[in-house]
Amino acid sequence: MLFGVLALLILCAFLWNYKGQLKIADITDKYIFITGCDSGFGNLAARTFDKKGFHVIAACLTESGSTALKAETSERLHTVLLDVTDPKNVKRIAQWVKNQVGEKGLWGLINNAGVLGVLAPTDWLTVEDYREPIEVNLFGLIDVTLNMLPLLKKARGRIVNVSSIGGRLAFGGGGYTPSKYGVEGFNDCLRRDMKVFGVHVSCIEPGFFKTELSDPIKATERKLAIWKHLSPDIKEQYGEGYIEKSLDKLQSTTTWVNLDLSLVVECMEHALTSLFPKTRYAAGKDAKTFWIPLSHMPAVLQDFLLLKEKVQLANPKAV
């Protein structure tokens, strides 16, 4: 009996793995649109999918990013300048993409553009500190998606939304985490709404990767800029050495940082080319072994483990 159950489990694992390896027949006639291609995941994805034969339309925020990307890729790849927070810009680019893809429609949309914003204790912040990451990471993603949907429905294509482990577990104050929780909610609604049209929607949840987005020095500089304008009461509560101690904590956790950006791009590729794309992809060892499992745990355990990593305040009773 035990042997039979074991054999059945092995067979199911084999079939599941085999199913995940089945690919679509032809990619050379398919168009994909990627946001946030100046650097990081988007830049690597654009170069990778260009080499594989896709017709890549890479959206960059800056002219310099666009020029550098075109210099490294084939004539098949087109770049466009896109600020996802500018609705007129988004509509104009969507119309341009429509003219490019014609009756084929758009096979893939990778919503990758994102910013970190300020990461700081909640009581340091104003509502303006939340605005930029929510505008870019959430509203920008939604606007691009809504404008591209008719083309994706025509192709019965794929949508890949790049979220974060910050969309599963709140690890710091600021607009980044709320924006990524919003992406997760939008992704789930979109996936269910698009199923009837044959459009697959996937969500990628990367852990911590070494990109411009996660530069600890830039994050600390933003935090210092806010510190200068805090009230004397809050400065007394946190203590003058709080930011330096926070940076030390951050730098001591570099073992968590993933250096191989291709781990995320491989998830994108599977979501675009597999006959059976996954609903969610966790990318990075930290995401798979710590953050995603912890997100399923009781809140009391989450709080205990995450609060252990926070810097102790100098005088929290000084209120």
PDB file of C-alpha atoms in Angstrom:
ATOM      1  CA  MET A   1       0.000   0.000   0.000  1.00  0.00           C
ATOM      2  CA  LEU A   2       2.785   2.409   1.000  1.00  0.00           C
ATOM      3  CA  PHE A   3       4.753   1.500  -2.122  1.00  0.00           C
ATOM      4  CA  GLY A   4       1.707   2.197  -4.284  1.00  0.00           C
ATOM      5  CA  VAL A   5       1.179   5.642  -2.731  1.00  0.00           C
ATOM      6  CA  LEU A   6       4.879   6.466  -3.175  1.00  0.00           C
ATOM      7  CA  ALA A   7       4.784   5.369  -6.825  1.00  0.00           C
ATOM      8  CA  LEU A   8       1.695   7.516  -7.414  1.00  0.00           C
ATOM      9  CA  LEU A   9       3.398  10.575  -5.872  1.00  0.00           C
ATOM     10  CA  ILE A  10       6.489  10.058  -8.033  1.00  0.00           C
ATOM     11  CA  LEU A  11       4.313   9.745 -11.151  1.00  0.00           C
ATOM     12  CA  CYS A  12       2.391  12.934 -10.261  1.00  0.00           C
ATOM     13  CA  ALA A  13       5.668  14.811  -9.692  1.00  0.00           C
ATOM     14  CA  PHE A  14       6.992  13.595 -13.053  1.00  0.00           C
ATOM     15  CA  LEU A  15       3.817  14.619 -14.905  1.00  0.00           C
ATOM     16  CA  TRP A  16       3.747  18.011 -13.163  1.00  0.00           C
ATOM     17  CA  ASN A  17       7.370  18.666 -14.139  1.00  0.00           C
ATOM     18  CA  TYR A  18       6.749  17.477 -17.719  1.00  0.00           C
ATOM     19  CA  LYS A  19       3.671  19.708 -17.994  1.00  0.00           C
ATOM     20  CA  GLY A  20       5.726  22.735 -16.920  1.00  0.00           C
ATOM     21  CA  GLN A  21       8.275  22.104 -19.693  1.00  0.00           C
ATOM     22  CA  LEU A  22       5.777  22.180 -22.569  1.00  0.00           C
ATOM     23  CA  LYS A  23       6.287  25.333 -24.664  1.00  0.00           C
ATOM     24  CA  ILE A  24       4.314  27.298 -27.251  1.00  0.00           C
ATOM     25  CA  ALA A  25       5.172  26.383 -30.846  1.00  0.00           C
ATOM     26  CA  ASP A  26       6.505  29.626 -32.343  1.00  0.00           C
ATOM     27  CA  ILE A  27       7.767  32.877 -30.847  1.00  0.00           C
ATOM     28  CA  THR A  28       9.284  34.611 -33.872  1.00  0.00           C
ATOM     29  CA  ASP A  29       5.963  36.191 -34.871  1.00  0.00           C
ATOM     30  CA  LYS A  30       5.043  37.314 -31.342  1.00  0.00           C
ATOM     31  CA  TYR A  31       5.282  40.831 -29.901  1.00  0.00           C
ATOM     32  CA  ILE A  32       5.970  41.559 -26.242  1.00  0.00           C
ATOM     33  CA  PHE A  33       5.928  44.919 -24.442  1.00  0.00           C
ATOM     34  CA  ILE A  34       8.141  45.432 -21.370  1.00  0.00           C
ATOM     35  CA  THR A  35       8.159  48.455 -19.054  1.00  0.00           C
ATOM     36  CA  GLY A  36      11.111  49.644 -16.980  1.00  0.00           C
ATOM     37  CA  CYS A  37      13.886  48.630 -19.404  1.00  0.00           C
ATOM     38  CA  ASP A  38      16.513  51.243 -18.481  1.00  0.00           C
ATOM     39  CA  SER A  39      18.171  48.825 -16.049  1.00  0.00           C
ATOM     40  CA  GLY A  40      17.640  45.794 -13.824  1.00  0.00           C
ATOM     41  CA  PHE A  41      15.119  43.063 -14.594  1.00  0.00           C
ATOM     42  CA  GLY A  42      13.509  44.923 -17.504  1.00  0.00           C
ATOM     43  CA  ASN A  43      16.797  45.610 -19.263  1.00  0.00           C
ATOM     44  CA  LEU A  44      17.949  41.995 -18.960  1.00  0.00           C
ATOM     45  CA  ALA A  45      14.520  40.731 -20.048  1.00  0.00           C
ATOM     46  CA  ALA A  46      14.534  42.926 -23.169  1.00  0.00           C
ATOM     47  CA  ARG A  47      18.002  41.701 -24.184  1.00  0.00           C
ATOM     48  CA  THR A  48      17.168  38.064 -23.405  1.00  0.00           C
ATOM     49  CA  PHE A  49      13.867  37.932 -25.284  1.00  0.00           C
ATOM     50  CA  ASP A  50      15.380  39.776 -28.239  1.00  0.00           C
ATOM     51  CA  LYS A  51      18.046  37.059 -28.541  1.00  0.00           C
ATOM     52  CA  LYS A  52      15.357  34.376 -28.375  1.00  0.00           C
ATOM     53  CA  GLY A  53      13.547  35.855 -31.380  1.00  0.00           C
ATOM     54  CA  PHE A  54      10.617  37.784 -29.907  1.00  0.00           C
ATOM     55  CA  HIS A  55       9.645  41.156 -31.344  1.00  0.00           C
ATOM     56  CA  VAL A  56      10.441  43.188 -28.223  1.00  0.00           C
ATOM     57  CA  ILE A  57       9.058  46.656 -27.565  1.00  0.00           C
ATOM     58  CA  ALA A  58      11.076  47.967 -24.635  1.00  0.00           C
ATOM     59  CA  ALA A  59       9.755  50.978 -22.718  1.00  0.00           C
ATOM     60  CA  CYS A  60      12.465  53.121 -21.126  1.00  0.00           C
ATOM     61  CA  LEU A  61      12.058  56.188 -18.938  1.00  0.00           C
ATOM     62  CA  THR A  62      15.182  57.956 -20.224  1.00  0.00           C
ATOM     63  CA  GLU A  63      16.734  58.646 -23.614  1.00  0.00           C
ATOM     64  CA  SER A  64      20.096  57.401 -22.347  1.00  0.00           C
ATOM     65  CA  GLY A  65      18.556  54.094 -21.256  1.00  0.00           C
ATOM     66  CA  SER A  66      16.884  53.705 -24.645  1.00  0.00           C
ATOM     67  CA  THR A  67      20.100  54.460 -26.564  1.00  0.00           C
ATOM     68  CA  ALA A  68      22.187  52.043 -24.493  1.00  0.00           C
ATOM     69  CA  LEU A  69      19.651  49.226 -24.916  1.00  0.00           C
ATOM     70  CA  LYS A  70      19.384  49.692 -28.694  1.00  0.00           C
ATOM     71  CA  ALA A  71      23.185  49.504 -28.939  1.00  0.00           C
ATOM     72  CA  GLU A  72      23.156  46.018 -27.375  1.00  0.00           C
ATOM     73  CA  THR A  73      20.241  44.459 -29.271  1.00  0.00           C
ATOM     74  CA  SER A  74      19.077  43.510 -32.753  1.00  0.00           C
ATOM     75  CA  GLU A  75      17.082  45.613 -35.208  1.00  0.00           C
ATOM     76  CA  ARG A  76      13.991  43.612 -34.184  1.00  0.00           C
ATOM     77  CA  LEU A  77      13.876  45.387 -30.841  1.00  0.00           C
ATOM     78  CA  HIS A  78      12.150  48.769 -30.659  1.00  0.00           C
ATOM     79  CA  THR A  79      12.418  51.165 -27.750  1.00  0.00           C
ATOM     80  CA  VAL A  80       9.874  53.782 -26.695  1.00  0.00           C
ATOM     81  CA  LEU A  81      10.066  56.492 -24.051  1.00  0.00           C
ATOM     82  CA  LEU A  82       7.390  55.931 -21.443  1.00  0.00           C
ATOM     83  CA  ASP A  83       6.523  57.527 -18.115  1.00  0.00           C
ATOM     84  CA  VAL A  84       3.867  55.180 -16.720  1.00  0.00           C
ATOM     85  CA  THR A  85       2.522  57.980 -14.493  1.00  0.00           C
ATOM     86  CA  ASP A  86       1.619  60.122 -17.530  1.00  0.00           C
ATOM     87  CA  PRO A  87      -1.784  58.981 -18.886  1.00  0.00           C
ATOM     88  CA  LYS A  88      -1.367  60.841 -22.201  1.00  0.00           C
ATOM     89  CA  ASN A  89       2.029  59.241 -22.732  1.00  0.00           C
ATOM     90  CA  VAL A  90       0.564  55.797 -21.955  1.00  0.00           C
ATOM     91  CA  LYS A  91      -2.322  56.256 -24.424  1.00  0.00           C
ATOM     92  CA  ARG A  92       0.005  57.505 -27.154  1.00  0.00           C
ATOM     93  CA  ILE A  93       2.364  54.555 -26.743  1.00  0.00           C
ATOM     94  CA  ALA A  94      -0.551  52.084 -26.676  1.00  0.00           C
ATOM     95  CA  GLN A  95      -1.749  53.460 -30.022  1.00  0.00           C
ATOM     96  CA  TRP A  96       1.772  53.176 -31.434  1.00  0.00           C
ATOM     97  CA  VAL A  97       1.985  49.551 -30.250  1.00  0.00           C
ATOM     98  CA  LYS A  98      -1.405  48.843 -31.856  1.00  0.00           C
ATOM     99  CA  ASN A  99      -0.080  50.109 -35.190  1.00  0.00           C
ATOM    100  CA  GLN A 100       3.051  47.971 -34.811  1.00  0.00           C
ATOM    101  CA  VAL A 101       1.416  44.653 -33.924  1.00  0.00           C
ATOM    102  CA  GLY A 102      -1.517  44.910 -36.345  1.00  0.00           C
ATOM    103  CA  GLU A 103      -3.983  42.033 -36.443  1.00  0.00           C
ATOM    104  CA  LYS A 104      -1.641  39.719 -34.546  1.00  0.00           C
ATOM    105  CA  GLY A 105      -2.243  41.601 -31.328  1.00  0.00           C
ATOM    106  CA  LEU A 106       0.160  41.722 -28.398  1.00  0.00           C
ATOM    107  CA  TRP A 107       1.324  38.348 -27.089  1.00  0.00           C
ATOM    108  CA  GLY A 108       3.005  39.528 -23.894  1.00  0.00           C
ATOM    109  CA  LEU A 109       2.911  42.450 -21.472  1.00  0.00           C
ATOM    110  CA  ILE A 110       5.519  42.535 -18.721  1.00  0.00           C
ATOM    111  CA  ASN A 111       4.712  45.214 -16.138  1.00  0.00           C
ATOM    112  CA  ASN A 112       8.138  45.679 -14.610  1.00  0.00           C
ATOM    113  CA  ALA A 113       8.554  49.448 -14.069  1.00  0.00           C
ATOM    114  CA  GLY A 114       8.866  50.305 -10.407  1.00  0.00           C
ATOM    115  CA  VAL A 115      10.454  52.539  -7.771  1.00  0.00           C
ATOM    116  CA  LEU A 116      11.268  51.955  -4.134  1.00  0.00           C
ATOM    117  CA  GLY A 117      10.427  55.364  -2.768  1.00  0.00           C
ATOM    118  CA  VAL A 118      11.271  56.160   0.842  1.00  0.00           C
ATOM    119  CA  LEU A 119      11.739  53.294   3.300  1.00  0.00           C
ATOM    120  CA  ALA A 120      11.431  54.766   6.786  1.00  0.00           C
ATOM    121  CA  PRO A 121       9.379  54.370   9.972  1.00  0.00           C
ATOM    122  CA  THR A 122       5.744  55.267   9.363  1.00  0.00           C
ATOM    123  CA  ASP A 123       5.669  58.109  11.901  1.00  0.00           C
ATOM    124  CA  TRP A 124       8.460  59.887   9.971  1.00  0.00           C
ATOM    125  CA  LEU A 125       6.405  60.153   6.802  1.00  0.00           C
ATOM    126  CA  THR A 126       3.791  62.348   5.180  1.00  0.00           C
ATOM    127  CA  VAL A 127       1.228  61.240   2.612  1.00  0.00           C
ATOM    128  CA  GLU A 128       3.469  62.726  -0.107  1.00  0.00           C
ATOM    129  CA  ASP A 129       6.144  60.164   0.736  1.00  0.00           C
ATOM    130  CA  TYR A 130       3.682  57.435  -0.233  1.00  0.00           C
ATOM    131  CA  ARG A 131       2.608  59.034  -3.486  1.00  0.00           C
ATOM    132  CA  GLU A 132       5.482  58.253  -5.897  1.00  0.00           C
ATOM    133  CA  PRO A 133       5.730  54.461  -5.400  1.00  0.00           C
ATOM    134  CA  ILE A 134       1.950  54.076  -5.475  1.00  0.00           C
ATOM    135  CA  GLU A 135       1.671  56.220  -8.637  1.00  0.00           C
ATOM    136  CA  VAL A 136       4.417  54.262 -10.434  1.00  0.00           C
ATOM    137  CA  ASN A 137       4.116  50.742  -9.059  1.00  0.00           C
ATOM    138  CA  LEU A 138       0.325  50.508  -8.889  1.00  0.00           C
ATOM    139  CA  PHE A 139      -1.540  53.185 -10.860  1.00  0.00           C
ATOM    140  CA  GLY A 140       1.076  53.183 -13.635  1.00  0.00           C
ATOM    141  CA  LEU A 141       0.865  49.398 -13.926  1.00  0.00           C
ATOM    142  CA  ILE A 142      -2.943  49.513 -14.019  1.00  0.00           C
ATOM    143  CA  ASP A 143      -3.003  52.266 -16.660  1.00  0.00           C
ATOM    144  CA  VAL A 144      -0.568  50.452 -18.960  1.00  0.00           C
ATOM    145  CA  THR A 145      -2.505  47.200 -18.562  1.00  0.00           C
ATOM    146  CA  LEU A 146      -5.911  48.732 -19.294  1.00  0.00           C
ATOM    147  CA  ASN A 147      -4.596  50.421 -22.436  1.00  0.00           C
ATOM    148  CA  MET A 148      -2.964  47.210 -23.706  1.00  0.00           C
ATOM    149  CA  LEU A 149      -5.829  44.831 -22.868  1.00  0.00           C
ATOM    150  CA  PRO A 150      -7.594  44.972 -26.266  1.00  0.00           C
ATOM    151  CA  LEU A 151      -4.340  43.941 -27.984  1.00  0.00           C
ATOM    152  CA  LEU A 152      -3.716  41.141 -25.468  1.00  0.00           C
ATOM    153  CA  LYS A 153      -7.269  39.820 -25.854  1.00  0.00           C
ATOM    154  CA  LYS A 154      -6.827  39.790 -29.646  1.00  0.00           C
ATOM    155  CA  ALA A 155      -3.705  37.601 -29.305  1.00  0.00           C
ATOM    156  CA  ARG A 156      -5.064  35.560 -26.352  1.00  0.00           C
ATOM    157  CA  GLY A 157      -1.750  36.464 -24.834  1.00  0.00           C
ATOM    158  CA  ARG A 158       0.033  36.720 -21.495  1.00  0.00           C
ATOM    159  CA  ILE A 159       0.324  39.376 -18.788  1.00  0.00           C
ATOM    160  CA  VAL A 160       3.186  39.233 -16.300  1.00  0.00           C
ATOM    161  CA  ASN A 161       3.026  41.580 -13.311  1.00  0.00           C
ATOM    162  CA  VAL A 162       6.235  42.008 -11.335  1.00  0.00           C
ATOM    163  CA  SER A 163       5.245  42.359  -7.704  1.00  0.00           C
ATOM    164  CA  SER A 164       7.565  41.652  -4.763  1.00  0.00           C
ATOM    165  CA  ILE A 165       7.813  39.733  -1.524  1.00  0.00           C
ATOM    166  CA  GLY A 166       6.778  43.163  -0.211  1.00  0.00           C
ATOM    167  CA  GLY A 167       3.357  42.394  -1.675  1.00  0.00           C
ATOM    168  CA  ARG A 168       3.079  39.364   0.583  1.00  0.00           C
ATOM    169  CA  LEU A 169       4.721  40.623   3.763  1.00  0.00           C
ATOM    170  CA  ALA A 170       5.240  44.202   4.987  1.00  0.00           C
ATOM    171  CA  PHE A 171       8.935  44.638   5.743  1.00  0.00           C
ATOM    172  CA  GLY A 172       9.187  48.424   6.101  1.00  0.00           C
ATOM    173  CA  GLY A 173       7.311  51.699   6.274  1.00  0.00           C
ATOM    174  CA  GLY A 174       6.662  53.769   3.150  1.00  0.00           C
ATOM    175  CA  GLY A 175       4.697  53.504  -0.079  1.00  0.00           C
ATOM    176  CA  TYR A 176       6.490  50.509  -1.581  1.00  0.00           C
ATOM    177  CA  THR A 177       4.710  47.809   0.400  1.00  0.00           C
ATOM    178  CA  PRO A 178       1.177  49.260   0.006  1.00  0.00           C
ATOM    179  CA  SER A 179       1.832  49.629  -3.741  1.00  0.00           C
ATOM    180  CA  LYS A 180       2.862  45.978  -4.066  1.00  0.00           C
ATOM    181  CA  TYR A 181      -0.081  44.752  -1.994  1.00  0.00           C
ATOM    182  CA  GLY A 182      -2.205  46.688  -4.473  1.00  0.00           C
ATOM    183  CA  VAL A 183      -0.461  44.982  -7.402  1.00  0.00           C
ATOM    184  CA  GLU A 184      -1.266  41.584  -5.893  1.00  0.00           C
ATOM    185  CA  GLY A 185      -4.952  42.478  -5.559  1.00  0.00           C
ATOM    186  CA  PHE A 186      -5.173  43.923  -9.076  1.00  0.00           C
ATOM    187  CA  ASN A 187      -3.348  40.883 -10.450  1.00  0.00           C
ATOM    188  CA  ASP A 188      -5.842  38.451  -8.899  1.00  0.00           C
ATOM    189  CA  CYS A 189      -8.883  40.390 -10.154  1.00  0.00           C
ATOM    190  CA  LEU A 190      -7.363  40.682 -13.619  1.00  0.00           C
ATOM    191  CA  ARG A 191      -6.478  36.984 -13.779  1.00  0.00           C
ATOM    192  CA  ARG A 192     -10.049  35.913 -13.049  1.00  0.00           C
ATOM    193  CA  ASP A 193     -11.582  38.491 -15.405  1.00  0.00           C
ATOM    194  CA  MET A 194      -9.268  37.582 -18.310  1.00  0.00           C
ATOM    195  CA  LYS A 195      -9.571  33.797 -18.027  1.00  0.00           C
ATOM    196  CA  VAL A 196     -12.678  33.691 -20.235  1.00  0.00           C
ATOM    197  CA  PHE A 197     -10.744  35.543 -22.979  1.00  0.00           C
ATOM    198  CA  GLY A 198      -7.875  33.064 -22.931  1.00  0.00           C
ATOM    199  CA  VAL A 199      -5.441  35.638 -21.515  1.00  0.00           C
ATOM    200  CA  HIS A 200      -3.160  34.163 -18.840  1.00  0.00           C
ATOM    201  CA  VAL A 201      -2.108  36.482 -15.984  1.00  0.00           C
ATOM    202  CA  SER A 202       0.919  35.673 -13.833  1.00  0.00           C
ATOM    203  CA  CYS A 203       2.557  37.415 -10.893  1.00  0.00           C
ATOM    204  CA  ILE A 204       6.275  37.316 -10.062  1.00  0.00           C
ATOM    205  CA  GLU A 205       7.344  37.895  -6.456  1.00  0.00           C
ATOM    206  CA  PRO A 206      11.110  38.522  -6.347  1.00  0.00           C
ATOM    207  CA  GLY A 207      13.017  38.575  -3.101  1.00  0.00           C
ATOM    208  CA  PHE A 208      15.881  41.016  -2.547  1.00  0.00           C
ATOM    209  CA  PHE A 209      18.039  41.421  -5.662  1.00  0.00           C
ATOM    210  CA  LYS A 210      21.028  43.659  -6.270  1.00  0.00           C
ATOM    211  CA  THR A 211      19.562  46.328  -8.571  1.00  0.00           C
ATOM    212  CA  GLU A 212      19.443  50.125  -8.596  1.00  0.00           C
ATOM    213  CA  LEU A 213      16.084  49.827  -6.842  1.00  0.00           C
ATOM    214  CA  SER A 214      17.609  48.190  -3.762  1.00  0.00           C
ATOM    215  CA  ASP A 215      20.753  50.320  -3.396  1.00  0.00           C
ATOM    216  CA  PRO A 216      21.210  50.663   0.411  1.00  0.00           C
ATOM    217  CA  ILE A 217      23.207  53.895   0.076  1.00  0.00           C
ATOM    218  CA  LYS A 218      20.428  55.644  -1.872  1.00  0.00           C
ATOM    219  CA  ALA A 219      17.829  54.347   0.581  1.00  0.00           C
ATOM    220  CA  THR A 220      19.856  55.744   3.482  1.00  0.00           C
ATOM    221  CA  GLU A 221      20.279  59.125   1.757  1.00  0.00           C
ATOM    222  CA  ARG A 222      16.483  59.410   1.371  1.00  0.00           C
ATOM    223  CA  LYS A 223      16.049  58.495   5.021  1.00  0.00           C
ATOM    224  CA  LEU A 224      18.614  61.121   6.078  1.00  0.00           C
ATOM    225  CA  ALA A 225      16.814  63.798   4.072  1.00  0.00           C
ATOM    226  CA  ILE A 226      13.609  63.056   5.998  1.00  0.00           C
ATOM    227  CA  TRP A 227      15.450  62.897   9.341  1.00  0.00           C
ATOM    228  CA  LYS A 228      16.568  66.518   8.967  1.00  0.00           C
ATOM    229  CA  HIS A 229      12.951  67.714   8.979  1.00  0.00           C
ATOM    230  CA  LEU A 230      11.653  65.562  11.848  1.00  0.00           C
ATOM    231  CA  SER A 231      10.390  67.121  15.048  1.00  0.00           C
ATOM    232  CA  PRO A 232      12.703  67.156  18.108  1.00  0.00           C
ATOM    233  CA  ASP A 233      10.333  64.707  19.856  1.00  0.00           C
ATOM    234  CA  ILE A 234      10.694  62.037  17.172  1.00  0.00           C
ATOM    235  CA  LYS A 235      14.461  62.515  16.990  1.00  0.00           C
ATOM    236  CA  GLU A 236      14.652  61.997  20.748  1.00  0.00           C
ATOM    237  CA  GLN A 237      12.526  58.834  20.527  1.00  0.00           C
ATOM    238  CA  TYR A 238      14.683  57.249  17.805  1.00  0.00           C
ATOM    239  CA  GLY A 239      18.075  58.612  18.838  1.00  0.00           C
ATOM    240  CA  GLU A 240      20.784  60.351  16.788  1.00  0.00           C
ATOM    241  CA  GLY A 241      22.499  57.077  15.832  1.00  0.00           C
ATOM    242  CA  TYR A 242      19.359  55.389  14.512  1.00  0.00           C
ATOM    243  CA  ILE A 243      20.080  55.774  10.786  1.00  0.00           C
ATOM    244  CA  GLU A 244      23.692  54.602  11.066  1.00  0.00           C
ATOM    245  CA  LYS A 245      22.570  51.538  13.021  1.00  0.00           C
ATOM    246  CA  SER A 246      19.863  50.869  10.414  1.00  0.00           C
ATOM    247  CA  LEU A 247      22.461  50.958   7.627  1.00  0.00           C
ATOM    248  CA  ASP A 248      24.700  48.567   9.568  1.00  0.00           C
ATOM    249  CA  LYS A 249      21.746  46.190   9.961  1.00  0.00           C
ATOM    250  CA  LEU A 250      20.988  46.455   6.253  1.00  0.00           C
ATOM    251  CA  GLN A 251      24.568  45.795   5.198  1.00  0.00           C
ATOM    252  CA  SER A 252      24.846  42.824   7.580  1.00  0.00           C
ATOM    253  CA  THR A 253      22.029  41.093   5.688  1.00  0.00           C
ATOM    254  CA  THR A 254      23.820  41.086   2.298  1.00  0.00           C
ATOM    255  CA  THR A 255      23.773  37.276   2.374  1.00  0.00           C
ATOM    256  CA  TRP A 256      20.052  37.596   1.622  1.00  0.00           C
ATOM    257  CA  VAL A 257      20.666  39.571  -1.566  1.00  0.00           C
ATOM    258  CA  ASN A 258      20.395  37.661  -4.840  1.00  0.00           C
ATOM    259  CA  LEU A 259      22.965  38.667  -7.457  1.00  0.00           C
ATOM    260  CA  ASP A 260      21.619  36.670 -10.422  1.00  0.00           C
ATOM    261  CA  LEU A 261      18.900  38.750 -12.101  1.00  0.00           C
ATOM    262  CA  SER A 262      18.265  35.951 -14.603  1.00  0.00           C
ATOM    263  CA  LEU A 263      16.268  34.119 -11.904  1.00  0.00           C
ATOM    264  CA  VAL A 264      13.494  36.679 -12.404  1.00  0.00           C
ATOM    265  CA  VAL A 265      13.841  36.704 -16.195  1.00  0.00           C
ATOM    266  CA  GLU A 266      13.504  32.895 -16.237  1.00  0.00           C
ATOM    267  CA  CYS A 267      10.156  33.287 -14.455  1.00  0.00           C
ATOM    268  CA  MET A 268       9.106  35.850 -17.069  1.00  0.00           C
ATOM    269  CA  GLU A 269      10.129  33.468 -19.858  1.00  0.00           C
ATOM    270  CA  HIS A 270       8.146  30.571 -18.413  1.00  0.00           C
ATOM    271  CA  ALA A 271       5.082  32.794 -17.984  1.00  0.00           C
ATOM    272  CA  LEU A 272       5.351  33.907 -21.631  1.00  0.00           C
ATOM    273  CA  THR A 273       6.251  30.622 -23.327  1.00  0.00           C
ATOM    274  CA  SER A 274       4.882  27.732 -21.262  1.00  0.00           C
ATOM    275  CA  LEU A 275       1.677  26.049 -22.379  1.00  0.00           C
ATOM    276  CA  PHE A 276       0.772  25.991 -18.691  1.00  0.00           C
ATOM    277  CA  PRO A 277       2.082  29.212 -17.081  1.00  0.00           C
ATOM    278  CA  LYS A 278       1.998  29.432 -13.304  1.00  0.00           C
ATOM    279  CA  THR A 279      -0.243  31.804 -11.387  1.00  0.00           C
ATOM    280  CA  ARG A 280       2.627  32.932  -9.160  1.00  0.00           C
ATOM    281  CA  TYR A 281       6.414  32.709  -9.324  1.00  0.00           C
ATOM    282  CA  ALA A 282       8.739  33.198  -6.368  1.00  0.00           C
ATOM    283  CA  ALA A 283      12.213  34.331  -7.478  1.00  0.00           C
ATOM    284  CA  GLY A 284      15.314  34.173  -5.296  1.00  0.00           C
ATOM    285  CA  LYS A 285      16.397  31.878  -2.476  1.00  0.00           C
ATOM    286  CA  ASP A 286      15.238  34.317   0.201  1.00  0.00           C
ATOM    287  CA  ALA A 287      11.754  34.526  -1.332  1.00  0.00           C
ATOM    288  CA  LYS A 288      11.389  30.747  -1.594  1.00  0.00           C
ATOM    289  CA  THR A 289      12.887  29.735   1.751  1.00  0.00           C
ATOM    290  CA  PHE A 290      11.950  32.621   4.045  1.00  0.00           C
ATOM    291  CA  TRP A 291       9.620  35.401   2.851  1.00  0.00           C
ATOM    292  CA  ILE A 292       6.899  33.414   1.083  1.00  0.00           C
ATOM    293  CA  PRO A 293       6.734  30.678   3.775  1.00  0.00           C
ATOM    294  CA  LEU A 294       6.675  33.350   6.486  1.00  0.00           C
ATOM    295  CA  SER A 295       3.786  35.116   4.729  1.00  0.00           C
ATOM    296  CA  HIS A 296       1.641  32.027   5.450  1.00  0.00           C
ATOM    297  CA  MET A 297       2.548  31.983   9.160  1.00  0.00           C
ATOM    298  CA  PRO A 298       0.554  33.525  12.038  1.00  0.00           C
ATOM    299  CA  ALA A 299       0.987  37.280  12.480  1.00  0.00           C
ATOM    300  CA  VAL A 300       2.521  36.790  15.917  1.00  0.00           C
ATOM    301  CA  LEU A 301       5.399  34.797  14.391  1.00  0.00           C
ATOM    302  CA  GLN A 302       5.829  37.276  11.525  1.00  0.00           C
ATOM    303  CA  ASP A 303       6.035  40.170  13.993  1.00  0.00           C
ATOM    304  CA  PHE A 304       8.489  38.335  16.249  1.00  0.00           C
ATOM    305  CA  LEU A 305      10.948  37.526  13.442  1.00  0.00           C
ATOM    306  CA  LEU A 306      10.743  40.880  11.667  1.00  0.00           C
ATOM    307  CA  LEU A 307      10.900  42.996  14.837  1.00  0.00           C
ATOM    308  CA  LYS A 308      14.071  41.130  15.850  1.00  0.00           C
ATOM    309  CA  GLU A 309      15.805  42.753  12.878  1.00  0.00           C
ATOM    310  CA  LYS A 310      14.749  46.307  13.733  1.00  0.00           C
ATOM    311  CA  VAL A 311      17.054  48.777  15.473  1.00  0.00           C
ATOM    312  CA  GLN A 312      16.060  49.472  19.070  1.00  0.00           C
ATOM    313  CA  LEU A 313      14.882  53.013  19.752  1.00  0.00           C
ATOM    314  CA  ALA A 314      16.825  55.249  22.114  1.00  0.00           C
ATOM    315  CA  ASN A 315      13.826  56.478  24.117  1.00  0.00           C
ATOM    316  CA  PRO A 316      10.398  55.350  22.862  1.00  0.00           C
ATOM    317  CA  LYS A 317       8.744  56.721  26.022  1.00  0.00           C
ATOM    318  CA  ALA A 318       9.684  60.293  25.164  1.00  0.00           C
ATOM    319  CA  VAL A 319       6.245  61.207  23.836  1.00  0.00           C
TER     320      VAL A 319
END
